[in-house]
PDB file of C-alpha atoms and ligand atoms in Angstrom:
ATOM      1  CA  MET A  13     -72.898 -18.904 -71.151  1.00 59.00           C
ATOM      2  CA  GLU A  14     -72.082 -21.119 -74.155  1.00 67.00           C
ATOM      3  CA  ALA A  15     -70.591 -19.604 -77.311  1.00 72.00           C
ATOM      4  CA  ARG A  16     -73.108 -19.073 -80.118  1.00 79.00           C
ATOM      5  CA  LEU A  17     -73.074 -21.459 -83.053  1.00 87.00           C
ATOM      6  CA  ARG A  18     -71.791 -19.991 -86.340  1.00 88.00           C
ATOM      7  CA  ALA A  19     -73.043 -20.863 -89.811  1.00 87.00           C
ATOM      8  CA  GLY A  20     -71.581 -24.142 -91.078  1.00 89.00           C
ATOM      9  CA  GLU A  21     -70.283 -25.275 -87.720  1.00 93.00           C
ATOM     10  CA  ARG A  22     -71.107 -28.845 -86.741  1.00 94.00           C
ATOM     11  CA  LEU A  23     -72.204 -30.222 -83.387  1.00 95.00           C
ATOM     12  CA  THR A  24     -72.336 -33.729 -82.052  1.00 95.00           C
ATOM     13  CA  ASP A  25     -74.572 -35.334 -79.434  1.00 95.00           C
ATOM     14  CA  LEU A  26     -72.497 -35.585 -76.317  1.00 93.00           C
ATOM     15  CA  PRO A  27     -72.207 -39.062 -74.807  1.00 91.00           C
ATOM     16  CA  ASP A  28     -72.806 -39.590 -71.093  1.00 91.00           C
ATOM     17  CA  ALA A  29     -69.956 -37.996 -69.179  1.00 89.00           C
ATOM     18  CA  SER A  30     -67.565 -40.199 -67.260  1.00 87.00           C
ATOM     19  CA  ASP A  31     -66.302 -38.679 -64.055  1.00 88.00           C
ATOM     20  CA  ALA A  32     -62.555 -37.983 -64.106  1.00 90.00           C
ATOM     21  CA  GLN A  33     -62.801 -36.692 -60.520  1.00 92.00           C
ATOM     22  CA  LEU A  34     -60.922 -33.497 -61.240  1.00 95.00           C
ATOM     23  CA  TYR A  35     -60.243 -31.184 -58.337  1.00 97.00           C
ATOM     24  CA  PHE A  36     -60.445 -27.495 -59.059  1.00 98.00           C
ATOM     25  CA  ILE A  37     -57.427 -26.413 -57.021  1.00 98.00           C
ATOM     26  CA  GLY A  38     -57.941 -22.678 -57.293  1.00 98.00           C
ATOM     27  CA  ARG A  39     -59.369 -19.795 -59.225  1.00 98.00           C
ATOM     28  CA  ILE A  40     -57.706 -17.457 -61.719  1.00 99.00           C
ATOM     29  CA  ARG A  41     -58.322 -13.736 -61.348  1.00 98.00           C
ATOM     30  CA  THR A  42     -57.780 -11.831 -64.589  1.00 98.00           C
ATOM     31  CA  PRO A  43     -58.731  -8.377 -65.905  1.00 98.00           C
ATOM     32  CA  TRP A  44     -61.093  -9.918 -68.489  1.00 98.00           C
ATOM     33  CA  ALA A  45     -64.819 -10.389 -67.780  1.00 98.00           C
ATOM     34  CA  ARG A  46     -65.854 -10.820 -71.415  1.00 97.00           C
ATOM     35  CA  ARG A  47     -64.560 -13.303 -73.967  1.00 95.00           C
ATOM     36  CA  GLU A  48     -63.991 -10.587 -76.551  1.00 94.00           C
ATOM     37  CA  ASP A  49     -61.644  -8.743 -74.180  1.00 96.00           C
ATOM     38  CA  CYS A  50     -59.442 -11.809 -73.524  1.00 97.00           C
ATOM     39  CA  PRO A  51     -56.238 -12.284 -75.497  1.00 98.00           C
ATOM     40  CA  ARG A  52     -56.516 -15.259 -77.893  1.00 96.00           C
ATOM     41  CA  GLN A  53     -53.233 -16.548 -76.470  1.00 98.00           C
ATOM     42  CA  GLY A  54     -51.449 -15.128 -73.467  1.00 97.00           C
ATOM     43  CA  ARG A  55     -48.233 -13.145 -73.807  1.00 97.00           C
ATOM     44  CA  LEU A  56     -45.342 -13.269 -71.387  1.00 98.00           C
ATOM     45  CA  ASP A  57     -45.360  -9.461 -71.319  1.00 97.00           C
ATOM     46  CA  GLY A  58     -49.148  -9.319 -70.914  1.00 97.00           C
ATOM     47  CA  SER A  59     -51.262  -8.255 -67.927  1.00 98.00           C
ATOM     48  CA  ASP A  60     -50.638  -9.463 -64.389  1.00 98.00           C
ATOM     49  CA  CYS A  61     -53.084 -12.199 -63.356  1.00 98.00           C
ATOM     50  CA  ARG A  62     -53.487 -13.691 -59.888  1.00 98.00           C
ATOM     51  CA  ILE A  63     -53.815 -17.413 -59.384  1.00 99.00           C
ATOM     52  CA  GLU A  64     -55.535 -18.072 -56.059  1.00 98.00           C
ATOM     53  CA  ILE A  65     -54.935 -21.547 -54.669  1.00 98.00           C
ATOM     54  CA  PHE A  66     -57.569 -23.120 -52.437  1.00 98.00           C
ATOM     55  CA  GLU A  67     -56.461 -23.865 -48.880  1.00 97.00           C
ATOM     56  CA  PRO A  68     -55.875 -27.630 -48.987  1.00 95.00           C
ATOM     57  CA  TRP A  69     -53.234 -27.105 -51.673  1.00 97.00           C
ATOM     58  CA  HIS A  70     -51.258 -24.150 -50.275  1.00 97.00           C
ATOM     59  CA  ALA A  71     -48.517 -26.554 -49.175  1.00 97.00           C
ATOM     60  CA  ALA A  72     -48.157 -27.763 -52.764  1.00 97.00           C
ATOM     61  CA  LEU A  73     -46.693 -24.384 -53.732  1.00 97.00           C
ATOM     62  CA  GLU A  74     -43.430 -25.129 -51.926  1.00 96.00           C
ATOM     63  CA  GLY A  75     -40.535 -24.772 -54.384  1.00 96.00           C
ATOM     64  CA  VAL A  76     -42.583 -23.111 -57.143  1.00 97.00           C
ATOM     65  CA  GLY A  77     -40.687 -19.832 -56.689  1.00 97.00           C
ATOM     66  CA  ALA A  78     -37.519 -21.498 -58.032  1.00 96.00           C
ATOM     67  CA  TYR A  79     -38.935 -21.361 -61.561  1.00 96.00           C
ATOM     68  CA  ALA A  80     -39.133 -18.310 -63.796  1.00 97.00           C
ATOM     69  CA  HIS A  81     -41.802 -19.925 -65.958  1.00 98.00           C
ATOM     70  CA  LEU A  82     -44.676 -22.278 -65.225  1.00 98.00           C
ATOM     71  CA  GLU A  83     -47.232 -24.204 -67.200  1.00 98.00           C
ATOM     72  CA  ILE A  84     -50.812 -23.516 -66.106  1.00 98.00           C
ATOM     73  CA  LEU A  85     -53.765 -25.783 -66.874  1.00 98.00           C
ATOM     74  CA  TYR A  86     -57.290 -24.469 -66.466  1.00 98.00           C
ATOM     75  CA  TRP A  87     -60.873 -25.413 -67.164  1.00 98.00           C
ATOM     76  CA  LEU A  88     -62.524 -23.172 -69.741  1.00 98.00           C
ATOM     77  CA  ASP A  89     -65.813 -23.370 -67.912  1.00 98.00           C
ATOM     78  CA  ARG A  90     -67.855 -21.180 -70.262  1.00 98.00           C
ATOM     79  CA  ALA A  91     -66.993 -23.124 -73.443  1.00 97.00           C
ATOM     80  CA  ARG A  92     -69.401 -25.338 -75.330  1.00 96.00           C
ATOM     81  CA  ARG A  93     -68.347 -28.974 -75.529  1.00 97.00           C
ATOM     82  CA  ASP A  94     -70.281 -30.339 -78.487  1.00 97.00           C
ATOM     83  CA  LEU A  95     -68.562 -28.650 -81.458  1.00 97.00           C
ATOM     84  CA  VAL A  96     -66.657 -30.952 -83.826  1.00 98.00           C
ATOM     85  CA  ARG A  97     -66.281 -28.549 -86.776  1.00 97.00           C
ATOM     86  CA  GLN A  98     -65.559 -24.898 -86.221  1.00 97.00           C
ATOM     87  CA  ASN A  99     -65.378 -21.663 -88.148  1.00 95.00           C
ATOM     88  CA  PRO A 100     -62.951 -19.728 -85.936  1.00 91.00           C
ATOM     89  CA  LYS A 101     -63.303 -16.376 -87.675  1.00 90.00           C
ATOM     90  CA  GLY A 102     -67.089 -16.626 -87.913  1.00 88.00           C
ATOM     91  CA  ASP A 103     -66.922 -15.538 -91.546  1.00 88.00           C
ATOM     92  CA  GLY A 104     -68.131 -18.767 -93.168  1.00 86.00           C
ATOM     93  CA  THR A 105     -64.947 -19.227 -95.181  1.00 90.00           C
ATOM     94  CA  ARG A 106     -62.605 -21.671 -93.436  1.00 94.00           C
ATOM     95  CA  TYR A 107     -63.572 -24.633 -91.281  1.00 96.00           C
ATOM     96  CA  PHE A 108     -61.449 -26.838 -89.035  1.00 97.00           C
ATOM     97  CA  GLY A 109     -62.024 -29.897 -86.910  1.00 98.00           C
ATOM     98  CA  THR A 110     -61.873 -29.129 -83.215  1.00 98.00           C
ATOM     99  CA  PHE A 111     -58.623 -31.054 -82.751  1.00 98.00           C
ATOM    100  CA  ALA A 112     -56.938 -28.915 -85.402  1.00 98.00           C
ATOM    101  CA  LEU A 113     -57.554 -25.825 -83.256  1.00 98.00           C
ATOM    102  CA  ARG A 114     -56.664 -24.384 -79.850  1.00 98.00           C
ATOM    103  CA  SER A 115     -60.209 -23.080 -79.550  1.00 97.00           C
ATOM    104  CA  PRO A 116     -61.791 -23.140 -76.081  1.00 98.00           C
ATOM    105  CA  GLN A 117     -64.758 -25.075 -77.551  1.00 97.00           C
ATOM    106  CA  ARG A 118     -63.781 -28.733 -77.184  1.00 98.00           C
ATOM    107  CA  PRO A 119     -65.099 -31.880 -75.487  1.00 98.00           C
ATOM    108  CA  ASN A 120     -62.832 -31.362 -72.485  1.00 97.00           C
ATOM    109  CA  PRO A 121     -62.244 -27.599 -72.395  1.00 98.00           C
ATOM    110  CA  ILE A 122     -58.760 -27.607 -70.901  1.00 98.00           C
ATOM    111  CA  GLY A 123     -56.636 -24.527 -71.556  1.00 98.00           C
ATOM    112  CA  THR A 124     -52.871 -24.463 -71.159  1.00 98.00           C
ATOM    113  CA  SER A 125     -50.490 -21.506 -71.060  1.00 98.00           C
ATOM    114  CA  GLN A 126     -46.838 -21.007 -70.412  1.00 98.00           C
ATOM    115  CA  VAL A 127     -46.542 -18.062 -68.003  1.00 98.00           C
ATOM    116  CA  ARG A 128     -43.852 -15.911 -66.437  1.00 98.00           C
ATOM    117  CA  LEU A 129     -43.853 -16.036 -62.645  1.00 98.00           C
ATOM    118  CA  VAL A 130     -43.942 -12.487 -61.287  1.00 98.00           C
ATOM    119  CA  SER A 131     -44.308 -13.184 -57.574  1.00 98.00           C
ATOM    120  CA  VAL A 132     -45.298 -15.778 -55.019  1.00 98.00           C
ATOM    121  CA  GLU A 133     -47.675 -14.745 -52.232  1.00 97.00           C
ATOM    122  CA  PRO A 134     -49.135 -16.866 -49.444  1.00 96.00           C
ATOM    123  CA  GLY A 135     -51.631 -19.100 -51.258  1.00 98.00           C
ATOM    124  CA  ALA A 136     -51.327 -17.238 -54.554  1.00 98.00           C
ATOM    125  CA  LEU A 137     -49.129 -16.604 -57.588  1.00 98.00           C
ATOM    126  CA  VAL A 138     -48.958 -13.517 -59.770  1.00 98.00           C
ATOM    127  CA  VAL A 139     -48.150 -14.413 -63.379  1.00 98.00           C
ATOM    128  CA  ARG A 140     -48.131 -13.014 -66.903  1.00 98.00           C
ATOM    129  CA  GLY A 141     -49.122 -14.993 -69.987  1.00 98.00           C
ATOM    130  CA  LEU A 142     -52.727 -16.050 -69.349  1.00 98.00           C
ATOM    131  CA  ASP A 143     -55.692 -15.651 -71.667  1.00 98.00           C
ATOM    132  CA  CYS A 144     -58.679 -16.740 -69.568  1.00 98.00           C
ATOM    133  CA  LEU A 145     -61.781 -15.070 -68.184  1.00 98.00           C
ATOM    134  CA  ASP A 146     -61.878 -13.828 -64.611  1.00 98.00           C
ATOM    135  CA  GLY A 147     -62.897 -16.671 -62.286  1.00 98.00           C
ATOM    136  CA  THR A 148     -61.692 -19.519 -64.521  1.00 98.00           C
ATOM    137  CA  PRO A 149     -61.123 -22.681 -62.440  1.00 98.00           C
ATOM    138  CA  LEU A 150     -57.525 -23.852 -62.037  1.00 98.00           C
ATOM    139  CA  ILE A 151     -56.645 -27.512 -62.704  1.00 98.00           C
ATOM    140  CA  ASP A 152     -52.863 -27.706 -62.295  1.00 98.00           C
ATOM    141  CA  ILE A 153     -49.523 -25.897 -62.102  1.00 98.00           C
ATOM    142  CA  LYS A 154     -46.268 -27.438 -63.342  1.00 98.00           C
ATOM    143  CA  PRO A 155     -42.726 -26.124 -63.742  1.00 97.00           C
ATOM    144  CA  ASP A 156     -42.036 -25.163 -67.319  1.00 95.00           C
ATOM    145  CA  ARG A 157     -40.654 -28.212 -69.131  1.00 94.00           C
ATOM    146  CA  CYS A 158     -37.530 -26.363 -70.361  1.00 94.00           C
ATOM    147  CA  GLU A 159     -36.525 -25.309 -66.862  1.00 94.00           C
ATOM    148  CA  PHE A 160     -37.567 -28.356 -64.905  1.00 93.00           C
ATOM    149  CA  THR A 161     -34.852 -30.240 -63.057  1.00 89.00           C
ATOM    150  CA  PRO A 162     -36.128 -32.153 -60.059  1.00 78.00           C
ATOM    151  CA  LYS A 163     -34.394 -30.874 -56.962  1.00 68.00           C
ATOM    152  CA  ALA A 164     -35.160 -32.533 -53.666  1.00 61.00           C
ATOM    153  CA  PRO A 165     -35.338 -30.047 -50.805  1.00 58.00           C
ATOM    154  CA  ALA A 166     -32.292 -30.146 -48.497  1.00 61.00           C
ATOM    155  CA  LYS A 167     -32.626 -32.696 -45.686  1.00 65.00           C
ATOM    156  CA  PRO A 168     -33.400 -31.093 -42.331  1.00 62.00           C
ATOM    157  CA  ALA A 169     -30.347 -31.139 -39.984  1.00 60.00           C
ATOM    158  CA  GLY A 170     -29.953 -34.289 -37.873  1.00 56.00           C
ATOM    159  CA  ARG A 171     -31.666 -36.750 -40.224  1.00 50.00           C
TER     160      ARG A 171
HETATM  161  N1  LIG B 209     -53.996 -20.774 -74.141  1.00 56.00           N
HETATM  162  C1  LIG B 209     -55.038 -21.765 -74.035  1.00 56.00           C
HETATM  163  C2  LIG B 209     -54.715 -22.946 -74.934  1.00 56.00           C
HETATM  164  O1  LIG B 209     -54.109 -22.744 -75.991  1.00 56.00           O
HETATM  165  O2  LIG B 209     -55.048 -24.078 -74.578  1.00 56.00           O
HETATM  166  C3  LIG B 209     -56.429 -21.215 -74.317  1.00 56.00           C
HETATM  167  C4  LIG B 209     -56.576 -20.615 -75.692  1.00 56.00           C
HETATM  168  S1  LIG B 209     -58.239 -20.126 -76.039  1.00 56.00           S
HETATM  169  C5  LIG B 209     -58.061 -19.686 -77.750  1.00 56.00           C
HETATM  170  C6  LIG B 209     -58.371 -18.565 -75.245  1.00 56.00           C
HETATM  171  C7  LIG B 209     -59.727 -17.984 -75.476  1.00 56.00           C
HETATM  172  O3  LIG B 209     -60.695 -18.754 -74.759  1.00 56.00           O
HETATM  173  C8  LIG B 209     -59.909 -16.579 -74.951  1.00 56.00           C
HETATM  174  O4  LIG B 209     -59.504 -15.630 -75.888  1.00 56.00           O
HETATM  175  C9  LIG B 209     -61.403 -16.504 -74.686  1.00 56.00           C
HETATM  176  O5  LIG B 209     -62.083 -16.173 -75.882  1.00 56.00           O
HETATM  177  C10 LIG B 209     -61.775 -17.940 -74.340  1.00 56.00           C
HETATM  178  N2  LIG B 209     -61.932 -18.160 -72.885  1.00 56.00           N
HETATM  179  C11 LIG B 209     -61.130 -17.711 -71.902  1.00 56.00           C
HETATM  180  N3  LIG B 209     -61.551 -18.121 -70.706  1.00 56.00           N
HETATM  181  C12 LIG B 209     -62.638 -18.886 -70.919  1.00 56.00           C
HETATM  182  C13 LIG B 209     -63.513 -19.602 -70.069  1.00 56.00           C
HETATM  183  N4  LIG B 209     -63.361 -19.639 -68.746  1.00 56.00           N
HETATM  184  N5  LIG B 209     -64.536 -20.284 -70.646  1.00 56.00           N
HETATM  185  C14 LIG B 209     -64.709 -20.249 -71.998  1.00 56.00           C
HETATM  186  N6  LIG B 209     -63.910 -19.572 -72.849  1.00 56.00           N
HETATM  187  C15 LIG B 209     -62.882 -18.904 -72.321  1.00 56.00           C
END
């Protein structure tokens, strides 16, 4: 369900969508069913969350366990997409343009979080540091930019 509009907030008419052909590569299981229960930003010592990867992409997890931290991108599927001016506290005092905020309400509601990798399971990761609702679609997983050094896997013997 879309977030309610607050006094003084401004909407725009959305143009026709162009299709970026995103694949939702998994689903994020978190303890939070309601927006008001979610952290505003995840914390590395926060609750365990489980990132379930859909079958065609299980093989893409190879090597992920080498990193202590990952960057997770997700689609904030219950956000409204037509807000250009927002009143984050809902108190009618301070207003910001959408691009001056990390609010979930934005034309392309992509959320990003740096997380701590707790464990790797077959087809799933357990992490800490997320702030999204249970069932949020997963867009991508990347090694944390501070830790990333590309390491090719060892060549199999005889090649
Ligand atoms: N860490 C991300 C970022 O900075 O890009 C997201 C930050 S956003 C402020 C996090 C908030 O979005 C949560 O506290 C919750 O209110 C809301 N939210 C979480 N999951 C959502 C979803 N699937 N759809 C819409 N809103 C969501």
